[in-house]
XYZ file of C-alpha atoms in Angstrom:
654
model
C 305.508 198.424 14.732
C 304.494 200.633 12.557
C 300.541 201.480 12.868
C 298.428 201.429 9.701
C 295.938 203.707 10.504
C 292.770 204.125 9.135
C 290.035 207.202 8.964
C 289.133 207.841 12.282
C 291.820 205.356 13.795
C 294.202 206.697 16.263
C 297.375 206.028 18.056
C 299.677 207.436 21.071
C 302.934 209.592 19.751
C 306.065 207.928 21.728
C 308.263 211.052 21.444
C 307.707 215.050 21.423
C 310.057 215.628 18.307
C 308.954 214.140 15.322
C 308.636 214.220 11.684
C 305.566 214.131 9.812
C 306.536 212.629 6.045
C 303.797 213.110 2.685
C 304.040 211.525 -1.071
C 301.821 212.458 -3.415
C 303.033 211.310 -6.509
C 302.343 215.432 -8.023
C 303.627 218.605 -6.105
C 301.095 219.620 -3.466
C 300.799 222.761 -0.919
C 301.777 221.562 3.235
C 300.810 223.273 5.896
C 299.265 222.838 9.547
C 297.165 225.006 11.820
C 297.770 225.287 15.032
C 294.137 225.138 17.563
C 293.611 226.009 21.418
C 291.034 223.244 23.509
C 288.221 224.751 21.878
C 289.604 223.225 18.382
C 289.423 226.960 17.403
C 292.300 228.687 15.195
C 293.166 232.345 17.012
C 294.712 233.965 13.442
C 296.696 233.218 10.767
C 299.472 233.627 12.774
C 298.602 230.129 13.981
C 298.315 228.889 10.049
C 302.243 227.319 9.082
C 302.598 227.249 5.082
C 305.101 228.271 2.147
C 304.898 231.778 2.667
C 305.270 231.628 6.522
C 307.126 228.004 6.878
C 308.260 227.729 10.630
C 306.262 228.443 13.967
C 307.044 227.530 17.604
C 307.390 224.074 17.435
C 306.878 223.242 13.567
C 308.797 223.553 10.628
C 306.818 223.159 7.193
C 308.280 223.094 3.353
C 308.447 226.278 1.669
C 307.216 225.080 -1.539
C 305.078 222.803 -3.251
C 306.420 219.391 -4.085
C 305.582 215.597 -4.302
C 307.469 214.549 -1.126
C 307.415 216.708 1.792
C 309.219 216.256 5.532
C 307.511 218.631 8.449
C 309.103 218.852 11.468
C 307.398 219.451 14.796
C 308.446 219.250 18.599
C 305.734 219.067 20.179
C 307.055 219.910 23.519
C 307.878 223.502 22.437
C 304.214 224.543 20.893
C 302.441 226.813 23.208
C 300.995 225.854 25.864
C 297.506 226.869 25.146
C 298.146 224.212 21.724
C 295.705 221.231 22.157
C 296.240 220.477 18.534
C 298.398 220.831 15.242
C 296.410 219.306 12.008
C 298.281 219.060 8.976
C 296.644 219.972 5.900
C 297.213 219.138 2.489
C 296.430 220.966 -0.716
C 297.036 220.878 -4.544
C 298.209 224.146 -6.152
C 296.173 226.382 -8.181
C 296.935 228.453 -11.238
C 300.210 225.992 -12.277
C 298.615 223.796 -14.487
C 298.733 220.738 -12.589
C 295.869 219.065 -11.195
C 292.876 220.422 -9.761
C 291.439 217.282 -7.836
C 292.866 215.082 -5.916
C 290.972 212.324 -7.773
C 293.176 212.809 -11.169
C 296.335 212.313 -8.648
C 297.825 209.192 -6.677
C 296.106 208.489 -3.170
C 298.768 210.739 -0.694
C 300.666 209.094 1.660
C 301.464 210.224 4.891
C 303.441 209.017 7.727
C 304.325 210.184 11.295
C 308.250 208.757 11.989
C 311.082 209.511 14.650
C 314.525 211.547 13.585
C 315.806 208.702 12.816
C 312.868 207.588 10.282
C 311.445 205.268 12.240
C 307.635 205.046 11.254
C 305.405 205.511 14.272
C 302.357 205.496 12.097
C 301.189 205.493 8.570
C 298.170 206.340 6.528
C 296.938 206.582 3.024
C 294.373 209.211 1.977
C 291.434 207.332 0.232
C 287.847 208.152 -0.987
C 289.118 211.877 -2.543
C 287.876 212.478 -5.441
C 286.692 216.628 -6.677
C 288.521 217.386 -3.453
C 291.472 219.540 -4.096
C 292.530 220.500 0.506
C 292.245 217.678 2.863
C 293.139 217.401 6.329
C 295.276 214.404 7.039
C 296.010 214.333 9.946
C 295.627 215.491 13.616
C 298.055 215.427 16.252
C 296.379 215.843 19.109
C 296.931 216.541 23.428
C 294.779 214.308 25.459
C 294.662 213.776 29.330
C 298.826 215.181 29.018
C 299.272 212.581 26.281
C 300.039 213.849 22.401
C 298.298 211.241 20.110
C 297.936 211.261 16.083
C 294.672 210.575 14.278
C 293.753 209.603 11.003
C 291.361 212.533 9.429
C 291.227 212.523 5.445
C 288.556 214.901 5.836
C 288.447 216.671 2.143
C 287.043 219.825 0.906
C 286.101 220.709 -3.094
C 286.586 224.530 -2.420
C 290.093 224.169 -1.423
C 292.266 226.062 0.962
C 289.665 228.560 1.370
C 286.955 226.242 2.274
C 289.410 224.220 4.791
C 290.051 227.174 6.532
C 286.969 228.658 6.698
C 285.742 225.048 8.372
C 287.938 225.213 11.085
C 287.075 229.002 11.782
C 289.267 231.391 10.339
C 287.420 234.359 9.547
C 290.420 235.440 6.982
C 290.170 231.979 5.326
C 289.968 233.571 1.866
C 292.715 236.306 2.564
C 295.358 234.012 3.411
C 294.135 230.945 1.214
C 295.491 233.518 -1.716
C 298.514 234.664 -0.072
C 299.250 230.727 0.149
C 299.091 229.848 -3.379
C 300.508 233.190 -4.282
C 303.587 231.463 -2.284
C 303.248 228.642 -3.964
C 303.346 229.833 -7.848
C 306.604 231.918 -6.921
C 307.956 229.132 -5.114
C 307.164 226.983 -8.606
C 308.535 230.495 -10.942
C 312.130 229.985 -8.696
C 312.500 226.225 -9.181
C 314.340 224.522 -11.084
C 312.215 222.228 -14.567
C 313.227 218.220 -15.216
C 315.074 218.052 -17.977
C 312.832 217.105 -21.371
C 312.790 213.210 -22.425
C 316.188 212.189 -24.451
C 314.883 211.443 -28.152
C 316.007 207.854 -29.608
C 318.426 208.016 -31.519
C 315.937 207.232 -34.852
C 314.347 210.513 -33.734
C 317.569 212.749 -32.995
C 317.730 213.571 -37.172
C 314.081 214.852 -37.187
C 312.583 218.656 -36.277
C 312.826 219.385 -32.382
C 308.864 218.917 -31.148
C 307.000 221.828 -29.963
C 307.774 222.325 -26.461
C 305.639 220.152 -24.152
C 302.692 222.255 -22.248
C 302.715 221.994 -18.331
C 302.464 219.539 -16.613
C 299.117 218.552 -16.051
C 297.545 221.323 -18.687
C 295.863 220.165 -22.287
C 297.852 217.911 -24.198
C 299.474 215.921 -21.139
C 297.963 212.635 -20.406
C 299.664 211.873 -16.868
C 299.618 208.584 -15.402
C 296.621 207.954 -13.628
C 295.983 205.839 -10.950
C 292.166 205.839 -11.965
C 291.073 206.285 -15.069
C 288.506 209.758 -14.931
C 285.786 207.209 -16.842
C 285.520 205.015 -14.011
C 282.874 206.050 -10.825
C 284.637 206.305 -7.674
C 282.220 204.732 -4.987
C 283.876 203.209 -1.541
C 282.948 201.933 1.472
C 283.595 202.726 5.107
C 285.394 199.661 6.107
C 288.716 200.786 5.387
C 289.819 200.218 7.597
C 292.708 198.378 8.905
C 294.837 198.114 10.896
C 297.677 198.345 9.740
C 298.720 198.608 6.105
C 297.654 198.871 3.867
C 295.780 200.188 5.123
C 297.457 203.018 4.844
C 295.963 203.278 6.184
C 294.779 203.997 5.319
C 295.662 204.174 4.941
C 295.475 203.357 3.304
C 295.945 204.140 -0.225
C 295.714 202.513 -1.827
C 292.138 203.134 -4.061
C 290.029 205.371 -3.672
C 286.878 205.072 -0.716
C 283.987 207.007 -0.164
C 283.449 207.652 3.494
C 280.175 209.747 3.076
C 276.883 208.398 4.379
C 275.057 206.804 1.326
C 271.919 208.054 2.684
C 273.174 212.157 2.464
C 273.100 212.594 -0.833
C 272.758 215.651 -2.869
C 269.231 214.222 -5.350
C 266.494 213.197 -3.081
C 265.415 209.528 -3.584
C 262.199 208.186 -3.444
C 261.047 207.853 0.571
C 261.215 204.910 2.987
C 258.008 202.316 2.262
C 255.642 202.798 4.698
C 256.581 202.557 7.814
C 254.878 199.775 10.971
C 251.944 201.081 12.942
C 252.591 203.289 15.520
C 254.038 201.758 18.761
C 251.961 202.015 21.799
C 253.176 205.576 24.344
C 255.895 204.088 25.926
C 257.413 201.162 23.089
C 259.765 201.184 20.808
C 258.568 201.281 17.080
C 258.167 198.216 15.248
C 261.333 197.731 12.770
C 260.766 197.565 9.349
C 263.513 195.561 6.589
C 263.865 198.826 4.023
C 262.919 201.293 6.381
C 265.722 203.650 4.568
C 265.953 206.062 1.381
C 266.770 204.567 -1.834
C 265.593 203.987 -5.477
C 265.533 200.005 -4.881
C 265.175 197.823 -2.212
C 268.609 196.451 -2.431
C 269.634 200.096 -2.358
C 267.108 201.025 1.440
C 268.317 198.291 3.012
C 272.257 198.860 2.304
C 271.665 202.178 3.380
C 269.854 200.766 6.227
C 272.436 198.647 7.548
C 274.388 201.803 7.171
C 272.634 203.475 9.247
C 272.617 200.347 12.061
C 276.621 200.456 11.598
C 276.378 204.518 12.312
C 274.126 203.988 15.160
C 276.015 201.135 16.943
C 279.509 203.210 16.656
C 277.815 206.044 18.558
C 275.790 204.504 21.156
C 278.664 203.136 22.223
C 280.813 206.104 21.890
C 277.923 207.609 24.507
C 278.592 205.018 27.104
C 282.018 205.178 27.159
C 281.833 208.855 27.381
C 279.289 208.521 30.306
C 281.363 205.334 31.712
C 284.497 207.844 31.345
C 283.109 210.863 32.910
C 281.655 208.491 35.969
C 285.238 207.607 36.407
C 286.211 211.099 36.122
C 283.982 212.573 38.589
C 284.747 209.688 41.447
C 288.399 210.482 41.109
C 287.928 213.666 41.919
C 285.660 213.318 44.803
C 287.546 211.022 46.213
C 290.360 213.196 45.708
C 288.705 216.036 47.909
C 288.017 213.909 50.430
C 291.050 213.029 50.531
C 292.741 216.350 50.600
C 290.610 217.820 53.654
C 291.886 216.788 56.892
C 288.609 217.252 58.384
C 287.428 214.179 56.387
C 289.273 211.959 58.748
C 287.285 212.729 61.801
C 283.683 211.136 63.047
C 284.325 208.560 59.658
C 283.312 211.617 56.984
C 286.013 210.128 55.101
C 284.487 207.051 54.962
C 280.908 208.424 54.728
C 282.004 210.690 51.373
C 283.564 207.718 49.943
C 281.015 205.709 49.930
C 278.570 208.508 48.810
C 281.368 208.874 45.427
C 281.031 205.384 44.578
C 277.104 205.433 44.939
C 277.069 208.109 42.427
C 279.683 206.167 40.582
C 277.588 202.836 39.946
C 274.036 205.343 39.413
C 276.048 207.157 36.372
C 277.332 203.929 34.810
C 273.799 202.653 35.546
C 272.566 204.884 33.806
C 274.756 204.611 31.283
C 273.690 201.269 30.774
C 270.718 201.381 30.489
C 270.443 203.774 27.879
C 272.906 201.477 25.707
C 271.106 198.168 26.280
C 267.835 200.261 24.973
C 269.669 201.195 21.903
C 270.987 197.477 21.756
C 267.333 196.186 21.779
C 266.309 198.008 19.273
C 269.428 197.332 17.463
C 269.005 193.885 17.921
C 265.266 193.864 16.835
C 266.180 195.806 13.624
C 269.060 193.101 12.978
C 266.721 190.858 13.267
C 264.206 191.814 10.475
C 266.684 193.368 8.046
C 269.019 190.184 8.198
C 266.446 187.579 7.021
C 265.752 189.843 4.154
C 268.919 190.842 2.567
C 269.822 189.789 -0.914
C 272.480 187.196 -2.039
C 275.351 189.393 -2.061
C 274.558 190.860 0.885
C 273.443 187.736 3.060
C 275.501 185.580 5.386
C 275.629 181.523 3.848
C 273.817 180.282 6.208
C 270.441 182.413 5.070
C 267.884 180.690 3.171
C 268.145 183.283 0.143
C 270.891 180.638 -0.719
C 268.749 178.004 -1.709
C 266.945 179.889 -4.054
C 269.772 181.219 -5.842
C 269.774 182.206 -9.338
C 272.911 183.983 -10.937
C 271.835 187.441 -10.971
C 271.633 189.789 -14.409
C 273.103 192.740 -13.006
C 276.057 193.416 -10.810
C 274.846 194.260 -7.261
C 275.978 197.626 -5.883
C 278.095 196.189 -2.981
C 279.059 192.432 -1.672
C 279.253 190.971 2.394
C 282.669 190.385 3.192
C 282.595 189.740 7.393
C 280.306 190.897 10.125
C 281.933 193.653 12.751
C 281.201 193.756 16.434
C 281.829 195.715 19.210
C 282.246 194.036 22.663
C 279.639 196.005 24.351
C 277.381 193.640 22.844
C 279.140 190.785 20.859
C 276.313 189.113 19.889
C 274.928 192.127 17.408
C 277.160 191.638 13.974
C 276.625 194.386 11.703
C 277.085 193.114 7.627
C 280.274 194.682 6.311
C 279.879 195.649 2.745
C 282.030 197.138 0.454
C 280.665 198.764 -2.668
C 281.327 196.829 -6.291
C 283.565 197.319 -8.520
C 286.056 196.657 -5.781
C 288.428 199.770 -5.986
C 291.228 197.643 -4.001
C 292.693 194.445 -3.685
C 292.249 191.591 -0.912
C 295.017 190.870 1.773
C 293.790 187.644 3.260
C 296.575 187.361 6.338
C 297.674 184.306 7.145
C 300.075 185.395 9.821
C 299.773 184.959 14.051
C 297.266 187.599 14.605
C 294.225 188.541 16.880
C 292.224 185.083 17.718
C 294.819 182.866 16.216
C 297.816 184.339 17.165
C 297.606 181.299 20.025
C 297.215 178.823 17.383
C 300.717 177.626 17.005
C 300.515 175.286 13.672
C 301.216 177.460 10.674
C 299.420 175.222 8.338
C 296.405 175.152 10.223
C 296.595 179.250 9.642
C 297.255 178.866 5.865
C 294.929 176.403 5.624
C 292.229 178.572 7.115
C 293.240 181.955 5.305
C 292.492 179.866 1.912
C 289.429 178.481 3.284
C 288.708 181.791 3.726
C 289.659 183.673 0.353
C 287.884 180.617 -1.585
C 284.544 181.951 0.072
C 284.928 185.732 -0.715
C 285.625 184.729 -4.300
C 283.034 182.028 -3.975
C 280.892 185.104 -2.967
C 282.342 187.688 -5.727
C 281.910 185.175 -8.771
C 278.046 184.552 -7.663
C 276.921 188.257 -7.127
C 278.076 189.136 -10.802
C 276.663 187.851 -13.721
C 277.805 184.970 -16.096
C 280.168 186.476 -18.245
C 281.384 189.156 -16.260
C 283.656 188.041 -14.065
C 286.554 185.771 -14.531
C 289.033 184.323 -11.829
C 292.983 183.154 -11.871
C 294.608 181.480 -9.267
C 298.871 181.456 -8.417
C 299.694 178.038 -6.361
C 303.383 178.224 -7.093
C 303.570 174.981 -4.535
C 299.889 173.608 -4.777
C 299.443 173.977 -1.297
C 296.354 175.396 -1.434
C 294.815 172.764 -3.362
C 292.326 171.137 -0.571
C 290.553 174.652 -0.480
C 291.031 175.772 -3.590
C 288.934 172.138 -4.803
C 285.285 174.158 -4.493
C 286.674 176.251 -7.440
C 288.471 173.883 -9.222
C 286.348 170.833 -9.466
C 282.480 173.325 -10.364
C 284.748 174.676 -13.151
C 283.978 178.308 -12.530
C 287.596 178.808 -13.010
C 289.266 180.653 -16.286
C 292.253 178.027 -16.054
C 293.665 175.225 -13.717
C 296.139 177.266 -10.862
C 299.198 178.009 -11.949
C 301.831 176.203 -10.522
C 305.650 176.808 -10.261
C 307.982 179.681 -11.931
C 306.394 179.416 -15.413
C 302.963 179.589 -14.193
C 303.665 182.932 -11.620
C 305.262 184.238 -14.976
C 302.410 183.595 -17.467
C 299.718 184.578 -15.783
C 301.037 187.557 -14.245
C 302.210 189.023 -17.815
C 298.761 188.271 -19.214
C 296.934 190.639 -16.717
C 299.080 193.207 -16.980
C 299.253 193.666 -20.607
C 295.729 193.478 -20.109
C 295.738 195.885 -18.387
C 298.067 198.179 -20.141
C 295.834 197.686 -23.389
C 292.170 198.942 -20.948
C 294.749 201.411 -19.639
C 295.353 203.122 -23.126
C 292.246 202.259 -24.402
C 290.742 204.320 -21.491
C 292.841 207.691 -21.932
C 292.723 207.316 -25.570
C 289.265 207.654 -25.665
C 289.088 204.677 -27.239
C 287.634 201.583 -25.710
C 285.749 199.895 -29.234
C 289.388 199.727 -30.236
C 290.490 196.932 -28.013
C 291.544 193.352 -29.327
C 288.620 191.218 -30.221
C 289.709 188.800 -28.147
C 290.428 190.598 -24.821
C 288.232 189.422 -22.305
C 286.211 192.293 -20.848
C 285.157 190.831 -17.963
C 285.833 191.767 -14.412
C 289.086 189.901 -13.365
C 290.294 188.421 -9.989
C 293.230 186.507 -9.430
C 294.046 184.954 -5.921
C 297.546 184.430 -5.407
C 298.953 181.914 -2.623
C 302.280 181.055 -0.651
C 303.678 184.259 -1.796
C 306.867 185.243 -1.998
C 307.183 181.418 -3.062
C 307.911 181.282 -6.586
C 307.873 185.172 -7.266
C 311.152 186.944 -8.802
C 311.580 190.356 -8.512
C 309.850 190.911 -12.273
C 307.450 188.988 -10.749
C 307.000 191.025 -7.439
C 307.300 194.159 -9.642
C 304.246 193.092 -11.664
C 302.202 192.434 -8.495
C 302.424 195.450 -6.864
C 301.585 197.170 -10.982
C 298.080 194.916 -10.223
C 297.599 196.253 -7.473
C 298.243 199.451 -7.643
C 297.071 200.490 -11.090
C 294.371 196.919 -12.033
C 291.303 197.927 -9.817
C 290.817 200.528 -12.319
C 290.661 198.814 -14.975
C 288.644 195.658 -13.786
C 291.607 193.912 -12.505
C 291.448 192.713 -8.725
C 293.679 191.360 -5.930
C 293.366 188.572 -3.615
C 296.443 187.574 -1.290
C 297.041 184.724 0.768
C 300.044 185.808 2.987
C 301.882 186.297 5.827
C 303.947 189.160 6.148
C 306.470 187.643 7.823
C 307.511 185.386 4.881
C 308.260 188.313 2.674
C 310.593 190.869 5.440
C 313.425 189.532 2.717
C 312.668 192.213 0.819
C 312.002 195.011 3.494
C 310.162 198.631 2.395
C 310.162 197.755 -1.043
C 306.851 195.681 -0.290
C 305.143 198.710 2.028
C 303.454 199.869 -0.752
C 302.107 196.411 -2.086
C 300.914 196.143 1.619
C 299.054 199.533 1.928
C 297.643 199.234 -1.307
C 295.386 196.168 0.514
C 292.668 195.602 2.259
C 293.347 193.071 4.861
C 291.258 190.834 6.410
C 291.842 187.550 8.536
C 290.369 184.560 8.619
C 289.581 184.503 12.276
C 288.013 187.052 14.355
C 290.363 189.975 15.260
C 289.897 194.155 15.871
C 291.853 195.893 13.209
C 289.484 198.345 11.791
C 287.849 201.075 12.648
C 284.415 202.905 11.934
C 284.363 206.523 10.373
C 282.613 208.231 12.889
C 283.976 207.666 15.872
C 287.203 205.275 15.697
C 286.098 202.556 17.509
C 288.303 199.430 17.384
C 285.562 196.640 15.476
C 286.205 193.580 15.449
C 285.969 191.661 12.332
C 284.799 187.748 12.290
C 285.189 186.261 8.292
C 282.168 184.950 6.411
C 281.637 181.404 7.503
C 280.423 178.191 5.238
C 278.049 176.254 8.215
C 280.152 173.043 8.233
C 278.820 169.992 6.782
C 276.497 172.406 4.465
C 276.496 171.784 0.340
C 275.638 175.943 -0.437
C 278.937 176.817 -1.806
C 279.301 173.575 -3.683
C 275.873 174.545 -4.790
C 276.046 177.668 -5.618
C 279.276 177.571 -7.788
C 277.655 174.149 -9.588
C 274.964 176.518 -10.556
C 277.145 179.342 -11.785
C 279.454 176.535 -13.973
C 275.997 175.585 -15.617
C 274.547 178.999 -16.221
C 278.031 179.755 -18.161
C 277.820 176.313 -19.906
C 274.107 177.368 -21.139
C 274.935 180.619 -22.089
C 277.985 179.611 -24.647
C 276.157 177.150 -26.273
């Protein structure tokens, strides 16, 4: 089964002879670098590129292309090599795109020689970067693993190679670009498009400019005028993740507190704590232009702090285990230790030292966890509705907002070291990729035998997500459509239907599916043409300019081939022009489509209706347990919020 990675996630490699397949939609350069145990490249001879495509144990493409197949034989690599880095770059001087934000998100897959995928990753979050480290194949304790990296460089190949410690980086980058240009000059250009019969008597048109040059308008996944903002949670466990990975709309993995412009300082902190005691936490104790941004950045900081303190604890425990094993091996290998009980004494001393080291690591972890729990206890009650849980009292005073918030909460994340400490999972708005609520068996729901119960939980989760999205947008700026071909989601959809917040009743049957998809597809086409043509004011008068959310239940029931194609189109192109997809589906139900739907699943962020550890952080790659948002049992808060939204919309339309 393919592991669909997200940034920072790793996966074991089952064999030494592999291929890395790359798909980018536009010609790009693919290469690889070798590095030793300290991460250093010994010289230009350790870089495989179009000008020198073959190294011991690997071979890369000889020219820029939209698709690549890189061959690896890990057993044939020199013994000193501990890491192989796969890099991608946009060629310069060819008239093509100059930044990855102007092309579709690159997709990379590690496969066996038979083509069976081992792991895949969609590289999201790229904008001004023109070179990126896609994957790392690295040796750990005698076994090889792959890690999704996705680190981009705006300075291109020169900056990437410099960052890897290569002294002659600029000269090598220049020679690589020269080899690529020469290779493209030798390649055969595609034939021009065929003219219609009615146009063949007209004068011949002027030669078309090179692809990507001035005058050409290649389709772009994201309109250049749309800000590219994102979230660290694109983690996925697979698919869509691909991970990315994934790909998928652009996701910005940079820490929001690391910004180029200096925002106002945080509010005054609490009085200094007495010596020996930790400082008292304060809500909004982070940089930002507003309290909302400060809280967002503070949550980010808590997320990173918990990731790093858990990594430090796990590393310390691993060190203690390794040290004890080495000391025991030393004792057992010495025949003298069998005399007079010396071996038993040495064994007890090793175990005592191990216990001491683990206890020290746990004490440091507990200290950090205590501080984070105290900070969470202060921050959680101060969160605005967009960031707050459904049981937060802030919802009882809810008012329809006048502005779009910077993010929305999609659930909680926690680690096994402290399951009581939950970090809000905040996704930047507007959404830049769709959501997939997985109704199949996974995680804690694997033992749940009743598929109807799984589907009910998934639909309730989807409704909770949709209600929150409706609630955090201004009254006239978010519209929701529902496709429910067989009506199986009616009980869960009741809050949305009875409150009147839906644009229209849920579409049923094949005709309803076709109608909704056709209207939304047409909207995407119109907005794309207007944006690309610089004529946004030329949209039809009756076009609803609000953000659109399409909830799809029971996929693929009621979908013919045309509807499936339209759905894939909306998932790929919709987010850039304000059309978002939320699917409630079990991937196994659509298995008959085979790999045709793999891009669809990869383009969506996978969420689950129950706890599941399929997400990873972007710093150290921990597997985080995701928990969906839950409306407290017996609470009417969801109905009250939707009723307030419907009332506000009616008053605005009078």
